[in-house]
Tab-separated table of C-alpha atoms in Angstrom:
chain	number	residue	atom	x	y	z
A	1	UNK	CA	228.778	-56.555	116.477
A	2	UNK	CA	230.440	-58.436	119.708
A	3	UNK	CA	230.411	-62.121	120.079
A	4	UNK	CA	232.535	-62.239	123.165
A	5	UNK	CA	231.569	-64.195	126.201
A	6	UNK	CA	232.029	-61.286	128.580
A	7	UNK	CA	230.783	-57.980	127.664
A	8	UNK	CA	232.309	-56.149	130.649
A	9	UNK	CA	235.826	-56.629	129.125
A	10	UNK	CA	236.848	-53.218	127.746
A	11	UNK	CA	240.518	-54.473	126.792
A	12	UNK	CA	241.669	-54.400	123.014
A	13	UNK	CA	242.821	-58.133	122.821
A	14	UNK	CA	246.036	-58.516	120.329
A	15	UNK	CA	245.835	-62.026	118.606
A	16	UNK	CA	248.628	-63.748	116.343
A	17	UNK	CA	248.045	-66.571	114.119
A	18	UNK	CA	250.571	-69.384	113.226
A	19	UNK	CA	249.106	-71.178	110.432
A	20	UNK	CA	251.315	-72.210	107.229
A	21	UNK	CA	248.234	-72.366	104.990
A	22	UNK	CA	247.376	-68.969	103.801
A	23	UNK	CA	244.085	-69.163	102.733
A	24	UNK	CA	243.144	-70.573	105.923
A	25	UNK	CA	244.676	-68.218	108.687
A	26	UNK	CA	243.057	-65.402	106.174
A	27	UNK	CA	239.498	-67.213	106.693
A	28	UNK	CA	240.788	-67.128	110.616
A	29	UNK	CA	240.971	-62.956	110.185
A	30	UNK	CA	238.114	-62.740	108.768
A	31	UNK	CA	236.290	-64.374	110.856
A	32	UNK	CA	237.639	-62.700	114.400
A	33	UNK	CA	237.362	-59.106	112.628
A	34	UNK	CA	233.288	-59.532	113.774
A	35	UNK	CA	234.657	-58.694	117.204
A	36	UNK	CA	235.441	-55.371	117.410
A	37	UNK	CA	237.887	-56.295	120.497
A	38	UNK	CA	240.470	-58.441	118.867
A	39	UNK	CA	242.758	-57.161	116.708
A	40	UNK	CA	245.177	-59.779	114.961
A	41	UNK	CA	248.610	-58.348	114.788
A	42	UNK	CA	250.158	-60.616	112.832
A	43	UNK	CA	249.792	-64.191	110.789
A	44	UNK	CA	253.074	-66.215	111.229
A	45	UNK	CA	253.540	-69.088	108.299
A	46	UNK	CA	256.364	-70.760	110.608
A	47	UNK	CA	257.591	-70.888	113.879
A	48	UNK	CA	260.520	-68.347	113.009
A	49	UNK	CA	258.071	-65.930	112.345
A	50	UNK	CA	255.327	-66.954	115.283
A	51	UNK	CA	258.477	-66.253	117.761
A	52	UNK	CA	260.015	-62.926	115.614
A	53	UNK	CA	255.974	-61.632	116.204
A	54	UNK	CA	256.164	-62.503	119.576
A	55	UNK	CA	258.764	-60.499	120.210
A	56	UNK	CA	257.992	-57.420	118.171
A	57	UNK	CA	254.056	-57.680	118.145
A	58	UNK	CA	253.514	-58.496	121.738
A	59	UNK	CA	250.301	-60.389	121.521
A	60	UNK	CA	247.906	-61.441	124.623
A	61	UNK	CA	246.155	-64.658	122.629
A	62	UNK	CA	248.180	-67.136	120.080
A	63	UNK	CA	246.003	-69.093	117.750
A	64	UNK	CA	248.467	-72.458	116.364
A	65	UNK	CA	247.281	-74.737	114.135
A	66	UNK	CA	248.075	-77.900	114.899
A	67	UNK	CA	249.755	-78.900	111.347
A	68	UNK	CA	252.002	-76.441	111.648
A	69	UNK	CA	253.523	-77.955	114.916
A	70	UNK	CA	255.311	-80.688	115.358
A	71	UNK	CA	255.015	-83.081	118.033
A	72	UNK	CA	258.813	-83.306	119.099
A	73	UNK	CA	259.053	-79.737	119.484
A	74	UNK	CA	257.579	-79.809	122.663
A	75	UNK	CA	260.125	-76.760	123.243
A	76	UNK	CA	258.513	-74.356	120.894
A	77	UNK	CA	255.833	-73.461	123.394
A	78	UNK	CA	258.604	-72.819	126.182
A	79	UNK	CA	260.323	-70.501	123.892
A	80	UNK	CA	257.381	-67.826	123.235
A	81	UNK	CA	256.596	-67.586	126.854
A	82	UNK	CA	260.232	-66.608	127.543
A	83	UNK	CA	259.708	-63.977	125.304
A	84	UNK	CA	256.068	-63.571	126.487
A	85	UNK	CA	255.324	-64.832	130.193
A	86	UNK	CA	251.852	-64.065	129.854
A	87	UNK	CA	251.182	-65.318	126.398
A	88	UNK	CA	248.045	-67.527	126.143
A	89	UNK	CA	248.202	-70.226	123.802
A	90	UNK	CA	245.423	-71.818	121.555
A	91	UNK	CA	245.990	-75.033	119.596
A	92	UNK	CA	243.840	-75.375	116.271
A	93	UNK	CA	243.364	-79.333	115.822
A	94	UNK	CA	241.149	-81.755	113.488
A	95	UNK	CA	243.003	-85.217	113.550
A	96	UNK	CA	244.055	-86.634	116.866
A	97	UNK	CA	243.527	-84.038	119.311
A	98	UNK	CA	244.402	-86.564	122.045
A	99	UNK	CA	247.661	-86.418	120.783
A	100	UNK	CA	248.342	-82.952	121.115
A	101	UNK	CA	246.241	-82.591	124.309
A	102	UNK	CA	248.833	-85.290	125.713
A	103	UNK	CA	252.016	-83.820	124.112
A	104	UNK	CA	251.348	-79.911	124.887
A	105	UNK	CA	249.020	-80.432	127.900
A	106	UNK	CA	251.712	-79.554	130.387
A	107	UNK	CA	253.650	-77.030	128.465
A	108	UNK	CA	251.351	-74.258	129.394
A	109	UNK	CA	248.990	-74.448	126.596
A	110	UNK	CA	245.834	-72.592	128.018
A	111	UNK	CA	242.959	-74.474	124.991
A	112	UNK	CA	242.307	-76.569	122.773
A	113	UNK	CA	239.949	-75.856	119.827
A	114	UNK	CA	238.690	-78.076	116.945
A	115	UNK	CA	239.687	-76.308	113.479
A	116	UNK	CA	235.203	-76.173	112.475
A	117	UNK	CA	234.655	-74.715	115.741
A	118	UNK	CA	232.076	-71.351	115.265
A	119	UNK	CA	233.253	-68.160	115.288
A	120	UNK	CA	231.193	-67.714	118.696
A	121	UNK	CA	233.103	-70.467	120.447
A	122	UNK	CA	236.663	-68.927	119.233
A	123	UNK	CA	236.029	-65.550	120.187
A	124	UNK	CA	234.521	-66.934	123.356
A	125	UNK	CA	237.867	-68.758	123.900
A	126	UNK	CA	239.994	-66.201	123.215
A	127	UNK	CA	238.611	-64.051	125.695
A	128	UNK	CA	238.510	-66.880	128.290
A	129	UNK	CA	241.990	-67.682	128.023
A	130	UNK	CA	242.891	-63.907	128.221
A	131	UNK	CA	240.999	-63.956	131.655
A	132	UNK	CA	243.249	-67.157	132.902
A	133	UNK	CA	240.862	-69.430	132.152
A	134	UNK	CA	241.127	-72.715	130.215
A	135	UNK	CA	239.097	-74.180	127.204
A	136	UNK	CA	238.339	-77.146	125.205
A	137	UNK	CA	236.103	-77.195	122.300
A	138	UNK	CA	232.497	-78.109	122.586
A	139	UNK	CA	233.162	-81.002	120.044
A	140	UNK	CA	236.377	-82.892	122.142
A	141	UNK	CA	234.662	-85.554	123.437
A	142	UNK	CA	237.651	-86.077	125.633
A	143	UNK	CA	238.997	-85.212	129.237
A	144	UNK	CA	242.198	-85.137	131.320
A	145	UNK	CA	240.903	-87.984	133.174
A	146	UNK	CA	239.822	-90.091	129.773
A	147	UNK	CA	243.362	-89.265	128.355
A	148	UNK	CA	245.315	-90.542	131.278
A	149	UNK	CA	243.233	-93.600	131.585
A	150	UNK	CA	243.528	-94.560	127.997
A	151	UNK	CA	246.828	-93.551	127.069
A	152	UNK	CA	248.946	-94.334	130.221
A	153	UNK	CA	249.707	-90.628	130.805
A	154	UNK	CA	252.498	-90.150	133.100
A	155	UNK	CA	252.676	-86.818	135.172
A	156	UNK	CA	255.471	-85.635	137.669
A	157	UNK	CA	255.800	-88.067	141.073
A	158	UNK	CA	255.246	-84.953	142.627
A	159	UNK	CA	251.543	-85.906	141.957
A	160	UNK	CA	250.267	-88.350	144.354
A	161	UNK	CA	247.458	-89.279	146.733
A	162	UNK	CA	249.376	-87.903	149.129
A	163	UNK	CA	249.204	-84.493	148.086
A	164	UNK	CA	245.541	-84.511	149.025
A	165	UNK	CA	246.229	-83.644	152.572
A	166	UNK	CA	247.508	-79.575	151.575
A	167	UNK	CA	244.196	-78.986	150.482
A	168	UNK	CA	241.134	-77.535	151.584
A	169	UNK	CA	238.099	-79.413	151.489
A	170	UNK	CA	236.725	-76.155	149.411
A	171	UNK	CA	239.799	-76.542	146.764
A	172	UNK	CA	239.012	-80.173	146.439
A	173	UNK	CA	235.371	-79.160	145.568
A	174	UNK	CA	236.657	-76.059	143.173
A	175	UNK	CA	239.358	-78.418	141.885
A	176	UNK	CA	236.820	-81.552	140.633
A	177	UNK	CA	234.916	-78.907	139.199
A	178	UNK	CA	237.790	-77.602	137.358
A	179	UNK	CA	238.446	-80.714	136.030
A	180	UNK	CA	234.748	-81.235	134.928
A	181	UNK	CA	235.057	-78.286	132.416
A	182	UNK	CA	233.448	-75.695	134.252
A	183	UNK	CA	234.677	-72.142	133.818
A	184	UNK	CA	235.185	-69.657	137.123
A	185	UNK	CA	231.590	-68.240	137.011
A	186	UNK	CA	230.090	-71.987	136.729
A	187	UNK	CA	232.133	-72.832	139.858
A	188	UNK	CA	231.008	-69.822	141.614
A	189	UNK	CA	227.572	-70.775	141.060
A	190	UNK	CA	227.667	-74.084	141.542
A	191	UNK	CA	228.950	-73.434	144.990
A	192	UNK	CA	227.227	-70.683	145.973
A	193	UNK	CA	230.445	-68.293	146.430
A	194	UNK	CA	232.050	-65.194	144.444
A	195	UNK	CA	233.763	-65.445	140.999
A	196	UNK	CA	236.840	-63.690	142.587
A	197	UNK	CA	237.000	-66.358	145.478
A	198	UNK	CA	236.836	-69.080	142.920
A	199	UNK	CA	239.513	-66.905	141.240
A	200	UNK	CA	241.645	-66.971	144.699
A	201	UNK	CA	241.220	-70.718	144.951
A	202	UNK	CA	242.518	-71.993	141.599
A	203	UNK	CA	245.737	-69.513	142.292
A	204	UNK	CA	246.076	-71.507	145.475
A	205	UNK	CA	245.439	-75.202	143.757
A	206	UNK	CA	247.962	-74.117	140.661
A	207	UNK	CA	250.570	-72.432	143.646
A	208	UNK	CA	249.977	-75.958	145.201
A	209	UNK	CA	249.947	-78.093	142.639
A	210	UNK	CA	253.453	-76.444	141.250
A	211	UNK	CA	251.976	-75.712	137.925
A	212	UNK	CA	251.656	-72.158	136.242
A	213	UNK	CA	248.545	-72.987	133.774
A	214	UNK	CA	245.184	-73.748	134.719
A	215	UNK	CA	245.458	-76.702	132.196
A	216	UNK	CA	247.918	-78.473	133.833
A	217	UNK	CA	246.192	-77.779	137.423
A	218	UNK	CA	243.721	-79.684	135.516
A	219	UNK	CA	245.911	-82.546	134.102
A	220	UNK	CA	247.597	-83.343	137.285
A	221	UNK	CA	244.710	-83.232	139.679
A	222	UNK	CA	243.115	-85.774	137.049
A	223	UNK	CA	245.653	-87.803	137.687
A	224	UNK	CA	245.853	-87.488	141.839
A	225	UNK	CA	241.955	-87.578	141.417
A	226	UNK	CA	241.605	-90.977	139.661
């Protein structure tokens, strides 16, 4: 049985799990087993084991339990991406998710999920980040804009109103819909254009914002488009 969002994806997605709770990690492995196109290539109990798996197992996506991360260790994501620049990272969180979004939102993380999300949502999130999209759990009642307003979040000074002149009117439309949480297919439908055109616009937006991930683009756009 397949629960993925995109039935056309032919690839075998390799997933690595970082969770120091063995029982929870085993539960996640069991949940993902219902999707034949997802293979769990390892379960790490700490950051060092995780880095070793990233180096040897070449995963596509890493699911990180927030309890296994330290807010002060923001370099960990970067260390993984130095080993595998194409790696997609999803953080599973429960308590105070805003803290992790604020801390890791511009560190190359592709998504944030609540630990009690459904198996369908988790599998869909894995396929979406694999395709280059950003995901926020349906239960996360927050947004980059609200985080900025409520937490005095600061991004590099390069993000300011004067940057608007760098973007075409269509890119502004795409960026605003992306900021609202719409995925590429939904943006394409809303604007009456093809998905591959949206993909191109988002690549251009990221390039102009000087960021490498969709989440970084969402956070930085929210700052300049307040």
